[in-house]
Coordinates of C-alpha atoms in Angstrom, one line a residue:
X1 CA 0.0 0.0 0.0
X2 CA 0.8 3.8 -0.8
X3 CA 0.2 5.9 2.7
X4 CA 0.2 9.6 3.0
X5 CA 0.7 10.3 6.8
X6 CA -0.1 14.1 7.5
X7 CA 1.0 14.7 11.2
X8 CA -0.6 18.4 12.9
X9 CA 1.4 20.7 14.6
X10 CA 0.2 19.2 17.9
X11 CA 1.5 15.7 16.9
X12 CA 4.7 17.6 16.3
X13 CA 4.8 19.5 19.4
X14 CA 8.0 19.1 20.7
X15 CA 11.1 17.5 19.9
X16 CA 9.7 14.0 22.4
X17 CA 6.5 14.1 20.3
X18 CA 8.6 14.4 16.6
X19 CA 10.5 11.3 17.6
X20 CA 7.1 9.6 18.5
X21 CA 6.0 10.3 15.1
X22 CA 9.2 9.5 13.8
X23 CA 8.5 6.1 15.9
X24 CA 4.7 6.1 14.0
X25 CA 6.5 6.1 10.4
X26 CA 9.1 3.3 11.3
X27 CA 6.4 1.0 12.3
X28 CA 4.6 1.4 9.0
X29 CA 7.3 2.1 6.5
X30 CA 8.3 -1.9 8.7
X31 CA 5.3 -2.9 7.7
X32 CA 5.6 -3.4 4.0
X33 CA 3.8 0.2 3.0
X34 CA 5.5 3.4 1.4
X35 CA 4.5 6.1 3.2
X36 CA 4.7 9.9 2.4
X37 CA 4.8 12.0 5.4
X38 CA 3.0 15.7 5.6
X39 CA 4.0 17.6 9.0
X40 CA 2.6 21.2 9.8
X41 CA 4.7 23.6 11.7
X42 CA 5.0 22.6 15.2
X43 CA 2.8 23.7 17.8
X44 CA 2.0 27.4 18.1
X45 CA 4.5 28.5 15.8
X46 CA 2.2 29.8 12.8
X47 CA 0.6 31.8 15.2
X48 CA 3.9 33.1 16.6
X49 CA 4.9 33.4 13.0
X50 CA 2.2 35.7 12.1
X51 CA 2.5 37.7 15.7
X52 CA 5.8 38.6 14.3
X53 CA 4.2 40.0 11.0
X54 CA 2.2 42.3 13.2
X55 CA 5.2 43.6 15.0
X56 CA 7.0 43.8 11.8
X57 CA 4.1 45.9 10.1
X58 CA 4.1 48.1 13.6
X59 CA 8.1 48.2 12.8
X60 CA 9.1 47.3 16.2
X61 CA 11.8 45.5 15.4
X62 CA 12.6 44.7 19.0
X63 CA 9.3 42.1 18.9
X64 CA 10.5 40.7 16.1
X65 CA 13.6 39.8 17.3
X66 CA 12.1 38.4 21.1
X67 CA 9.4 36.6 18.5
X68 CA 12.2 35.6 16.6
X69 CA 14.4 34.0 19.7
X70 CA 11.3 32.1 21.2
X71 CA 10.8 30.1 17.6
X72 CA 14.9 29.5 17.2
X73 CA 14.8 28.6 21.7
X74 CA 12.5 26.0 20.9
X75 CA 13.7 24.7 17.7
X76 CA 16.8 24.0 18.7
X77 CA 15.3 22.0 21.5
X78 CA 13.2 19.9 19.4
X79 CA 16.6 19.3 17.4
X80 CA 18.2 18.1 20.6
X81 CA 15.2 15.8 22.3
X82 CA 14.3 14.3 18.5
X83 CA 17.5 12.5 18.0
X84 CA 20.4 11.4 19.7
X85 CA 24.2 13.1 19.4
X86 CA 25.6 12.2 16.7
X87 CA 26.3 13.1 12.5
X88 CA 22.8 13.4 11.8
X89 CA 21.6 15.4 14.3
X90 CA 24.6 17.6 13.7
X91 CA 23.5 17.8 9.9
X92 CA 19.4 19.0 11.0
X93 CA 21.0 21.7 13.1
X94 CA 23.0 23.1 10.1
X95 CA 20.1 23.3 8.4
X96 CA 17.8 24.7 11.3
X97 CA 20.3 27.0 12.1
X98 CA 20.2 28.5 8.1
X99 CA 16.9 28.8 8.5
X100 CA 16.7 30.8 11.5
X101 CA 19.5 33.2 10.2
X102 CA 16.6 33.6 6.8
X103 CA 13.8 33.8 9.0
X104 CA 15.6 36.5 11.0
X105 CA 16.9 38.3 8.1
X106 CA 13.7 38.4 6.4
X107 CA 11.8 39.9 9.4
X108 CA 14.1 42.5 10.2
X109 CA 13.9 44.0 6.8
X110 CA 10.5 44.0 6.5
X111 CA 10.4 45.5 10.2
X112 CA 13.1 48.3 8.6
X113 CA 10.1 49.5 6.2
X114 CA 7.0 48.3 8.2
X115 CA 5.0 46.8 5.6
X116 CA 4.2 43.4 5.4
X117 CA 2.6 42.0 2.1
X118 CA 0.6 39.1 1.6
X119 CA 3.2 37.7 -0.4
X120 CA 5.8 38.6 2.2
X121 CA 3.5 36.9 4.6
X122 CA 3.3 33.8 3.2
X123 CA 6.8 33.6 3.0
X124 CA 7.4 34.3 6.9
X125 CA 4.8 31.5 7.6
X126 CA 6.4 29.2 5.4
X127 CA 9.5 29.1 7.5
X128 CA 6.7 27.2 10.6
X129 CA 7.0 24.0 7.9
X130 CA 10.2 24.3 6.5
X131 CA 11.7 23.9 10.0
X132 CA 9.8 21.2 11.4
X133 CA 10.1 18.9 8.1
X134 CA 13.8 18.6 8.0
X135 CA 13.9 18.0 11.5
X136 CA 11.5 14.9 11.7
X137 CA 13.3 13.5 8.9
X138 CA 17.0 13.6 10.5
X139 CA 14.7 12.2 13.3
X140 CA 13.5 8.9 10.7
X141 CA 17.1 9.0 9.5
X142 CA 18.3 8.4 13.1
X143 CA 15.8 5.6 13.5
X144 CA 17.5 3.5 10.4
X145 CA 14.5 4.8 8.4
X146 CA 15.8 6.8 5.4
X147 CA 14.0 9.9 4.7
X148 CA 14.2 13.2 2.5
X149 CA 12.8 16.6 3.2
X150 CA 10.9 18.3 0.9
X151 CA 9.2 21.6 0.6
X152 CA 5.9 21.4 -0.8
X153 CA 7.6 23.6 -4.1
X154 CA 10.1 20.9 -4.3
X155 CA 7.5 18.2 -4.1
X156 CA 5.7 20.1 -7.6
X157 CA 3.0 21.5 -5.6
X158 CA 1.8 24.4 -8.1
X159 CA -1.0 27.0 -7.4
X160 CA -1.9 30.2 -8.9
X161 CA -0.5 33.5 -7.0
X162 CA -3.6 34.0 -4.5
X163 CA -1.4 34.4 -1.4
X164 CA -2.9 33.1 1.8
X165 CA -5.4 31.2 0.4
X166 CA -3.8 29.9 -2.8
X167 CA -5.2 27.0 -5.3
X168 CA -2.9 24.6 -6.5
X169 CA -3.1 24.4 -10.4
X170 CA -3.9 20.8 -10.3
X171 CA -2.8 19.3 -13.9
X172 CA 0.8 21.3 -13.5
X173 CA 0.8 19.9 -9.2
X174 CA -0.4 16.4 -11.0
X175 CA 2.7 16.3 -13.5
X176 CA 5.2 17.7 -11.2
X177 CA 4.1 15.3 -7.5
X178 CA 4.8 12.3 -9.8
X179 CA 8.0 13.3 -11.3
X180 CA 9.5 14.7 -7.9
X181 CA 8.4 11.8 -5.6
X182 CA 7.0 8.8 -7.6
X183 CA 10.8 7.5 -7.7
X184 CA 11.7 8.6 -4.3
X185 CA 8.5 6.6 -3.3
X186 CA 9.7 3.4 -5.6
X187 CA 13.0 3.6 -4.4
X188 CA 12.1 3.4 -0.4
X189 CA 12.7 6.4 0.4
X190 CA 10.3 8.3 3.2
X191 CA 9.7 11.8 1.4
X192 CA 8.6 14.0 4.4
X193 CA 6.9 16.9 2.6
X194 CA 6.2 20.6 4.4
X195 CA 2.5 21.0 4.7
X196 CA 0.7 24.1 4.1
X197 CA 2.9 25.6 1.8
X198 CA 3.7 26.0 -2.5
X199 CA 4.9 28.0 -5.0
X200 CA 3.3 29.9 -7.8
X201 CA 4.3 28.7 -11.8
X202 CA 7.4 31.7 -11.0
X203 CA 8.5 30.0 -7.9
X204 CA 6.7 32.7 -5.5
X205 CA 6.2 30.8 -1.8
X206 CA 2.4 30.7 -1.8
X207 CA 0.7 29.2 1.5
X208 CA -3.0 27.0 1.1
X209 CA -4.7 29.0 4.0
X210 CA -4.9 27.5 7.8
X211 CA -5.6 23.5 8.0
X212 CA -3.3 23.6 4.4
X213 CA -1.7 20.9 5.6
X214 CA -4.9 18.7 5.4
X215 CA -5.1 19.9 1.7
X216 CA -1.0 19.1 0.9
X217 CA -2.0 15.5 2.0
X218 CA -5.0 14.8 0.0
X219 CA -3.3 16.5 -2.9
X220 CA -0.1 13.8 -2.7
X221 CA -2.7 11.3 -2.3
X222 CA -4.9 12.7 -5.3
X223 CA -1.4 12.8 -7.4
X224 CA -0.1 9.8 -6.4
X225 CA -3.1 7.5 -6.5
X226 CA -2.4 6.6 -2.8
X227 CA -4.8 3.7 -1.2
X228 CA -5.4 6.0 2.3
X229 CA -4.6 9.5 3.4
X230 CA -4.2 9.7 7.0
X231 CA -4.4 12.8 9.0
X232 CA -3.0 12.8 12.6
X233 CA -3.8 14.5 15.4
X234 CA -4.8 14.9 19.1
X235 CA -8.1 13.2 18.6
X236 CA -8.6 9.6 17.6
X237 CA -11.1 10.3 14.9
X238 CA -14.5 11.7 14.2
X239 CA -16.5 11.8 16.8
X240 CA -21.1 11.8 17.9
X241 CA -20.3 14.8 19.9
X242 CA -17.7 16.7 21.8
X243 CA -16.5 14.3 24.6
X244 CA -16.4 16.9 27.0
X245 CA -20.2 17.7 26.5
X246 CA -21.5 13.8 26.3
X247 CA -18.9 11.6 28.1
X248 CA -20.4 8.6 26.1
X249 CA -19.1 10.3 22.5
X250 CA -17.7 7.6 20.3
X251 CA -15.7 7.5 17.7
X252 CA -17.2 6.8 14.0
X253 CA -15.4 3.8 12.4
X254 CA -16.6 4.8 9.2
X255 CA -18.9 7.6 7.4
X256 CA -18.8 8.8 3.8
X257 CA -17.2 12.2 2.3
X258 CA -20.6 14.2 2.2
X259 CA -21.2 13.5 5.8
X260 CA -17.7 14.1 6.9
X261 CA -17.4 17.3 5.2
X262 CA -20.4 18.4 6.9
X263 CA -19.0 17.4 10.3
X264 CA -15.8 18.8 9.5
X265 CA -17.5 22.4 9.3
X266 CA -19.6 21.8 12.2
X267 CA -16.0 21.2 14.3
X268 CA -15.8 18.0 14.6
X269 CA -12.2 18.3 13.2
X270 CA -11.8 21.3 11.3
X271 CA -9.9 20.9 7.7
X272 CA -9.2 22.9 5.0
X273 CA -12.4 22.7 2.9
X274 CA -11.0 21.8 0.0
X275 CA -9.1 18.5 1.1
X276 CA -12.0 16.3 1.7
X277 CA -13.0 17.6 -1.9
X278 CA -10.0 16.6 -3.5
X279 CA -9.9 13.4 -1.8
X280 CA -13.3 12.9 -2.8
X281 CA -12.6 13.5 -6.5
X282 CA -10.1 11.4 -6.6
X283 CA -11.6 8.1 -4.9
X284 CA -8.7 8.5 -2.3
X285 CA -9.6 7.2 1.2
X286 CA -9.3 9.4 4.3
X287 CA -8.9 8.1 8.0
X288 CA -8.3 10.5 10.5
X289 CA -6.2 8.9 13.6
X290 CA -4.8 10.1 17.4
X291 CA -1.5 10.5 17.3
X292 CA -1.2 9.4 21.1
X293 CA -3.1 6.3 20.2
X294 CA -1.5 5.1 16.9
X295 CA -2.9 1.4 17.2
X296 CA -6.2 2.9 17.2
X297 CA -8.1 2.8 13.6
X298 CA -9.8 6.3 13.6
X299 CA -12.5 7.3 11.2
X300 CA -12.2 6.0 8.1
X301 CA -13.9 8.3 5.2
X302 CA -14.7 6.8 2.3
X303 CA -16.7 7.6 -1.6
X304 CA -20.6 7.0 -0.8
X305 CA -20.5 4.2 -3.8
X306 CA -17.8 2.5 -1.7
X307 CA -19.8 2.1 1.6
X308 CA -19.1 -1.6 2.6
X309 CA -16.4 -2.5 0.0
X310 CA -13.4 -4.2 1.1
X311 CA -11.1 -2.2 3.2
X312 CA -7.9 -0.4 1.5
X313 CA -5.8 -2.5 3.5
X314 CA -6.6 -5.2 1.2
X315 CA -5.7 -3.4 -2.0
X316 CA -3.0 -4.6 -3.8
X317 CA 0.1 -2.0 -3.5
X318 CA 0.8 -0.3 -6.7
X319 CA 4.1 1.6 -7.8
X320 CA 3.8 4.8 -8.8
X321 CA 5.9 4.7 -12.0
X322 CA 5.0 1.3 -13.0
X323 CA 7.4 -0.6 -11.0
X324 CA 6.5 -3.1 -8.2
X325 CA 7.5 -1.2 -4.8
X326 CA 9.6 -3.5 -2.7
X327 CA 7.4 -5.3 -0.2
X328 CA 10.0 -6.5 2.4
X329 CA 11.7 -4.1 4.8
X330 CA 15.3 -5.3 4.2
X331 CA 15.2 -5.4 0.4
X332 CA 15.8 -1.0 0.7
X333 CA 18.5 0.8 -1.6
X334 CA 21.9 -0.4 0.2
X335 CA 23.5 2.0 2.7
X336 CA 21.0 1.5 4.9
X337 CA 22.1 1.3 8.4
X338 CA 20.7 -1.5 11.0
X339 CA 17.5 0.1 13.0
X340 CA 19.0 1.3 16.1
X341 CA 17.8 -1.4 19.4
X342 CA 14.6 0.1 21.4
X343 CA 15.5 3.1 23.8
X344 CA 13.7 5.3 26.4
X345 CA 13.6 7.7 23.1
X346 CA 10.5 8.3 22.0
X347 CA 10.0 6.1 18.5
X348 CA 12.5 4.2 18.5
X349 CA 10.2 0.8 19.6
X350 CA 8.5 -0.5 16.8
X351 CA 5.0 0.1 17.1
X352 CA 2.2 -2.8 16.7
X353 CA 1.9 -4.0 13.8
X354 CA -2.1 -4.0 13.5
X355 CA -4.4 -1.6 14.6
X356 CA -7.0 -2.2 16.6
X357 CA -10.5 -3.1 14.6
X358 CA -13.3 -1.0 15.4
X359 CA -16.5 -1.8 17.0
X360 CA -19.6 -3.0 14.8
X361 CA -21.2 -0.1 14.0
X362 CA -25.0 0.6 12.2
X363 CA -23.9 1.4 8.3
X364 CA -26.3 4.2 8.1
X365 CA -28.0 5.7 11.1
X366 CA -30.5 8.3 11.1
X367 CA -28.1 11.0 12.5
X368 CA -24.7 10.1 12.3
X369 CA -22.9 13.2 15.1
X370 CA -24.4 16.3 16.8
X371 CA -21.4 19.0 16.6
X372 CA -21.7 22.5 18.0
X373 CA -20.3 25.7 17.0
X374 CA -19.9 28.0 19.8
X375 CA -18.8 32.1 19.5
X376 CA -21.3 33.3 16.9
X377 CA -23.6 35.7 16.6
X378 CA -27.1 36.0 15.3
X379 CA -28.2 39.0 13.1
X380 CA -32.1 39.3 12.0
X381 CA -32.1 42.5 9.5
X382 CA -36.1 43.1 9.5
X383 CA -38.9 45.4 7.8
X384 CA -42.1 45.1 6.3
X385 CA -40.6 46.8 2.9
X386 CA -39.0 43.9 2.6
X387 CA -42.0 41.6 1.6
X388 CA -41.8 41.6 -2.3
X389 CA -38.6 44.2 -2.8
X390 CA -36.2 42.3 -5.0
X391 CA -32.4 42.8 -4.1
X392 CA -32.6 42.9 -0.4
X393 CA -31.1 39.9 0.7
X394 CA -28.4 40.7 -1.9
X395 CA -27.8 43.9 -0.5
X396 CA -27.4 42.6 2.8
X397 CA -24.9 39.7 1.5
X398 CA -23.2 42.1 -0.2
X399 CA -22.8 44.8 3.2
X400 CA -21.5 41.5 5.2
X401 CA -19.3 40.5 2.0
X402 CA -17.5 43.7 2.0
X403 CA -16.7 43.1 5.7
X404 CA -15.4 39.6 5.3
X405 CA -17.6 38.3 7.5
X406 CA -18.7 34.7 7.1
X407 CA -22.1 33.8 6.5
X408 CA -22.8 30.5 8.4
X409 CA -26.3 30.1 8.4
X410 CA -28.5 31.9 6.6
X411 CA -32.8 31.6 7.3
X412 CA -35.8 33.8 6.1
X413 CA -39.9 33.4 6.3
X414 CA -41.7 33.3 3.3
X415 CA -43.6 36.4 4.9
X416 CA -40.0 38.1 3.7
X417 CA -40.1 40.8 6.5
X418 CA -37.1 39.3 8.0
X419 CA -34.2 37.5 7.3
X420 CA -31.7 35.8 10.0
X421 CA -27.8 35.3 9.7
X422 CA -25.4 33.4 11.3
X423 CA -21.7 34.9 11.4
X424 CA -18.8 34.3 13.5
X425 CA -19.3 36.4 16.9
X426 CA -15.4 38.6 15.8
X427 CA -17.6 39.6 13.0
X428 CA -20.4 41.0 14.8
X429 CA -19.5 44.4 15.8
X430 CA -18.4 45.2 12.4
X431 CA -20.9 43.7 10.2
X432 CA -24.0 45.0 12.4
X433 CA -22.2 48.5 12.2
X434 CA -22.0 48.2 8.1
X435 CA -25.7 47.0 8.0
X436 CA -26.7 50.1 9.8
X437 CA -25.2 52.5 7.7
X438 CA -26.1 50.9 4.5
X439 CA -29.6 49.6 5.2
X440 CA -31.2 51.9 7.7
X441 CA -33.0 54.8 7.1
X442 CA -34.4 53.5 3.9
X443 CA -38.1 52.4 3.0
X444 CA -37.2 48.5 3.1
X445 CA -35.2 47.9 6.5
X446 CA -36.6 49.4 10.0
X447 CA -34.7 47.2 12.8
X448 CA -31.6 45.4 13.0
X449 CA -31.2 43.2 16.4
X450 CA -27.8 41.2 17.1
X451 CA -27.7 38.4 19.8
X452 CA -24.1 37.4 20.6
X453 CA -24.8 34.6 23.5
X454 CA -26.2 31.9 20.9
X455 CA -24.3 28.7 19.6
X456 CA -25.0 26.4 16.6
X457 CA -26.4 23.1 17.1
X458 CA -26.2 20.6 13.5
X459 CA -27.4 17.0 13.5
X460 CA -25.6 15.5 10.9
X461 CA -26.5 12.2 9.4
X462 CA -26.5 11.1 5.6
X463 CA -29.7 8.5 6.8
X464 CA -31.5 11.7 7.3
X465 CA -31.9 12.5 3.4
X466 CA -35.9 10.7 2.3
X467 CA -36.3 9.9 6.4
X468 CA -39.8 11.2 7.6
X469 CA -39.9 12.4 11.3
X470 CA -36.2 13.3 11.6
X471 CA -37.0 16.8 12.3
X472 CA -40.1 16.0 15.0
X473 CA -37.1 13.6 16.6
X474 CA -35.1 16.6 17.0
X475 CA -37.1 19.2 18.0
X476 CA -38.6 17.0 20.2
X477 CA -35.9 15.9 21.9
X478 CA -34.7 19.7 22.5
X479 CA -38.1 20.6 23.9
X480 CA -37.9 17.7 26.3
X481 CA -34.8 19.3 27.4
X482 CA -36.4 22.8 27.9
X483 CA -34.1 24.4 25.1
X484 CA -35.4 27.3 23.0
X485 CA -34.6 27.3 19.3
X486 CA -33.9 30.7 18.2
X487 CA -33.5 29.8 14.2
X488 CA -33.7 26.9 11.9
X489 CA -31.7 25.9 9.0
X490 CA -31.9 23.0 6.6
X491 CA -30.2 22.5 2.8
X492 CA -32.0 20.5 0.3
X493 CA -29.3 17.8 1.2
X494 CA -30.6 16.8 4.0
X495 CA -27.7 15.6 5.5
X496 CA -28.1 18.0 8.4
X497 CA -30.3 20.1 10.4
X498 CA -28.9 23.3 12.1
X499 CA -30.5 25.4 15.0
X500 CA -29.5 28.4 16.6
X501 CA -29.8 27.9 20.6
X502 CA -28.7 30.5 23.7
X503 CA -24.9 29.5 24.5
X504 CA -25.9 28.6 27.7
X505 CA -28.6 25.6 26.9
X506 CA -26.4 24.5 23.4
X507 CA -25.0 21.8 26.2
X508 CA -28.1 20.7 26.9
X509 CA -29.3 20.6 23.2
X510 CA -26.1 18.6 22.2
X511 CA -26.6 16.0 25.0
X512 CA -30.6 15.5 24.3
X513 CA -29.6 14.8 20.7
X514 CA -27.1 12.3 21.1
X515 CA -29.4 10.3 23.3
X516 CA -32.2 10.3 21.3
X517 CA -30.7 8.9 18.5
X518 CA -29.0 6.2 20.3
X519 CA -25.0 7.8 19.3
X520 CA -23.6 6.9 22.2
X521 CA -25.1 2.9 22.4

């Protein structure tokens, strides 16, 4: 089999939890499989990347530098716990070392002029990924498992010039991820690829937006034909509901893509929202796994037509340029040194070599996970002009538009003398503010009211498309609980059904969902 392993800056950490990766990739590289590693910057160091854009735009070049220190204190840290003493780990802090010098370089200019571009942006950020790849693979290296670092340029990942939320250019990316790691792959080599990051058709650094990494994964699985992408991180799959609102929560063994990209909004596990797409597309499966519990099987996400096929693990490998890929550990490219004997290191024991099966599960429930999105804020734009006045609703789109404010729900009478909108609660200020201006005043619009305390409640379930009663279930269940529903939302999909409750009874909501539909049995 062909794995893509994506890794998330949690499940990269520290240098203890890079080696425990590193530990993760040995065991299946051991098993037969050629695997393709994605890693994201590690921990908070985006964020800390982008805090030192802000101080660079201010021009206060003294935060820059302190930002600067922190991300260089803790890299050469990770450097140190990841590996032991020795050539390679000498070699990783070379390179670390160069890229701190660029990082700091880079930042102190732009700090000089304060002005910080969205190109110049992107290629601060980039420098969270190209630090952490080349140090988890010197730590696979270490382990006797032989690895090369790649950025995601390198690995002929292609997109247009959109910086920040770039899209790659997917027959150019297509070409290009074959011809830079289809022999790599075929030669048994572990290509450990920067997530998150590209480069335009000039060679610009261009970043895929936050989650990115998500999308470099199911793009080298997309390209590659890969039989499974899995994405790592601190939870051990998809789960009914937020653990820490319904202690019973469960994880899903398996759901389709519709359903998971629906959860995956909801925050269930945020990704980029193209990845599932492109997985999708492609007829690539998607598992997401726990880091901390490798020998767990996760969520496995999988084409609707496929439902019930045989499991990828059964597929017969394939080589990406035609070639059979080498099914037994030893039979590697010689220079290969033995694998280092077990220490207190994290990674260096092999881990099992099966993971556990999951549970029997129903194959299509009624509602398949009740997720909640909490700090947003409800906005009901009202008026009796508005009943039969063309162009109102776009009007209002178009004031909240101009605000970048994201429209998550959206829900209007067919009396048409209000309309109700769901945007993030950062938003709200801003976007009730614009609405005002623009909308008051006039012969359509008399009131706009914002309520900020409210949550978003979705049950989620492909079963619910053609089911009669879903919607008296539901409602019924959050009357029993004594929880007021503030708005109502439902696509012609059907796969879920979203209501906006008071932040304080969403709890209650979630947990009188899940136990009505059994998701926790």
């Amino acid at each position: 089999m062909l794995l893509i392993q994506k890794f998330g800056g949690t499940s990269v950490g520290d240098g203890d939890r890079i080696g425990a990766v590193a530990g993760i990739v040995k065991a299946t590289s051991l098993r037969g499989h050629r695997v393709a590693v994605v890693v994201s910057a590690t921990g908070d160091t985006t964020d800390h990347l982008l805090d030192a854009c802000r101080l660079a735009r201010r021009g206060d070049a003294a935060g820059v530098s302190s930002v600067v220190e922190a991300i260089s204190a803790a890299h050469r840290v990770a450097v140190a716990r990841a590996m032991r003493p020795g050539a390679v780990q000498e070699s990783a802090i070379e390179v670390v070392e160069a890229l701190l010098r660029d990082l700091a370089r880079i930042l102190g200019g732009l700090a000089a002029i304060g002005e910080v571009t969205p190109r110049s942006q992107d290629a601060v950020v980039a420098f969270g990924e190209r630090l952490s790849a080349p140090i988890l693979a010197a730590a696979l290296n270490d382990r006797g498992c032989k690895a090369r670092p790649f950025t995601g340029a390198e690995a002929g990942i292609c997109t247009d010039s959109t910086f920040g939320e770039a899209r790659p250019l997917m027959d150019v990316t297509r070409h290009q991820v074959r011809l830079a790691l289809g022999a790599v792959l075929d030669g048994g080599l572990v290509p450990v690829v920067t997530g998150f990051i590209a480069a335009d058709s000039h060679g610009v650094t261009t970043t895929l937006g936050r989650s990115g990494s998500d999308y470099t994964a199911t793009l080298l699985g997309a390209c590659l034909s890969a039989d499974e992408v899995e994405i790592y991180s601190d939870v051990d799959g998809l789960m009914t509901a937020d653990p820490r609102i319904v202690p019973d929560a469960r994880v899903i063994p398996e759901l389709g893509f519709a359903e998971a990209e629906e959860m995956a909004f909801f925050g269930a596990k945020m990704m980029h929202p193209m990845a599932l797409e492109t997985a999708n597309e492609a007829g690539v499966v998607v598992r997401i796994r726990g880091t901390f519990k490798p020998e767990f099987a996760g969520t496995r996400i999988v084409p609707n037509a496929a439902r019930g096929r045989v499991p990828a693990s059964t597929m017969q490998e394939r080589s990406i340029v035609g070639q059979e890929a080498p099914r037994d550990p030893q039979s590697r490219a010689d220079g290969d040194r033995p694998v280092p004997a077990p220490t207190d290191r994290p990674g260096f024991a092999a881990a099992s070599a099966t993971p556990l099966l999951p549970p029997s599960f129903d194959p299509q429930p009624v509602v398949r996970a009740v997720s909640l999105i909490r700090n947003v804020g409800l906005i009901t734009v009202s008026g009796a002009g508005m009943a039969g006045l063309p162009g109102t609703a776009a009007r209002v789109f178009d004031v909240l538009g101009k605000q970048r404010a994201n429209v998550l729900m959206v829900s209007q009478g067919s009396s048409e003398v209000n309309i109700s909108i769901v945007i993030p609660a950062a938003s709200v200020p801003g976007a009730v503010n614009a609405l005002e201006l623009a909308l008051l005043g006039g012969e359509a619009v008399h009131d706009i009211q914002c309520e900020e305390e409210v949550s978003v409640v979705a049950a989620v379930g492909a079963g619910m498309r053609g089911t009669t009663g879903v919607a008296a279930r539901i409602f019924g269940a959050v009357a029993e609980a004594g929880v007021n529903v503030r708005m109502i939302a439902q696509g012609s999909s059907e796969l879920n059904v979203s209501f906006v409750v008071s932040s304080a009874q969403a709890p209650a909501a979630v947990k009188a969902l899940h136990a009505a539909f059994g998701l926790g049995d």
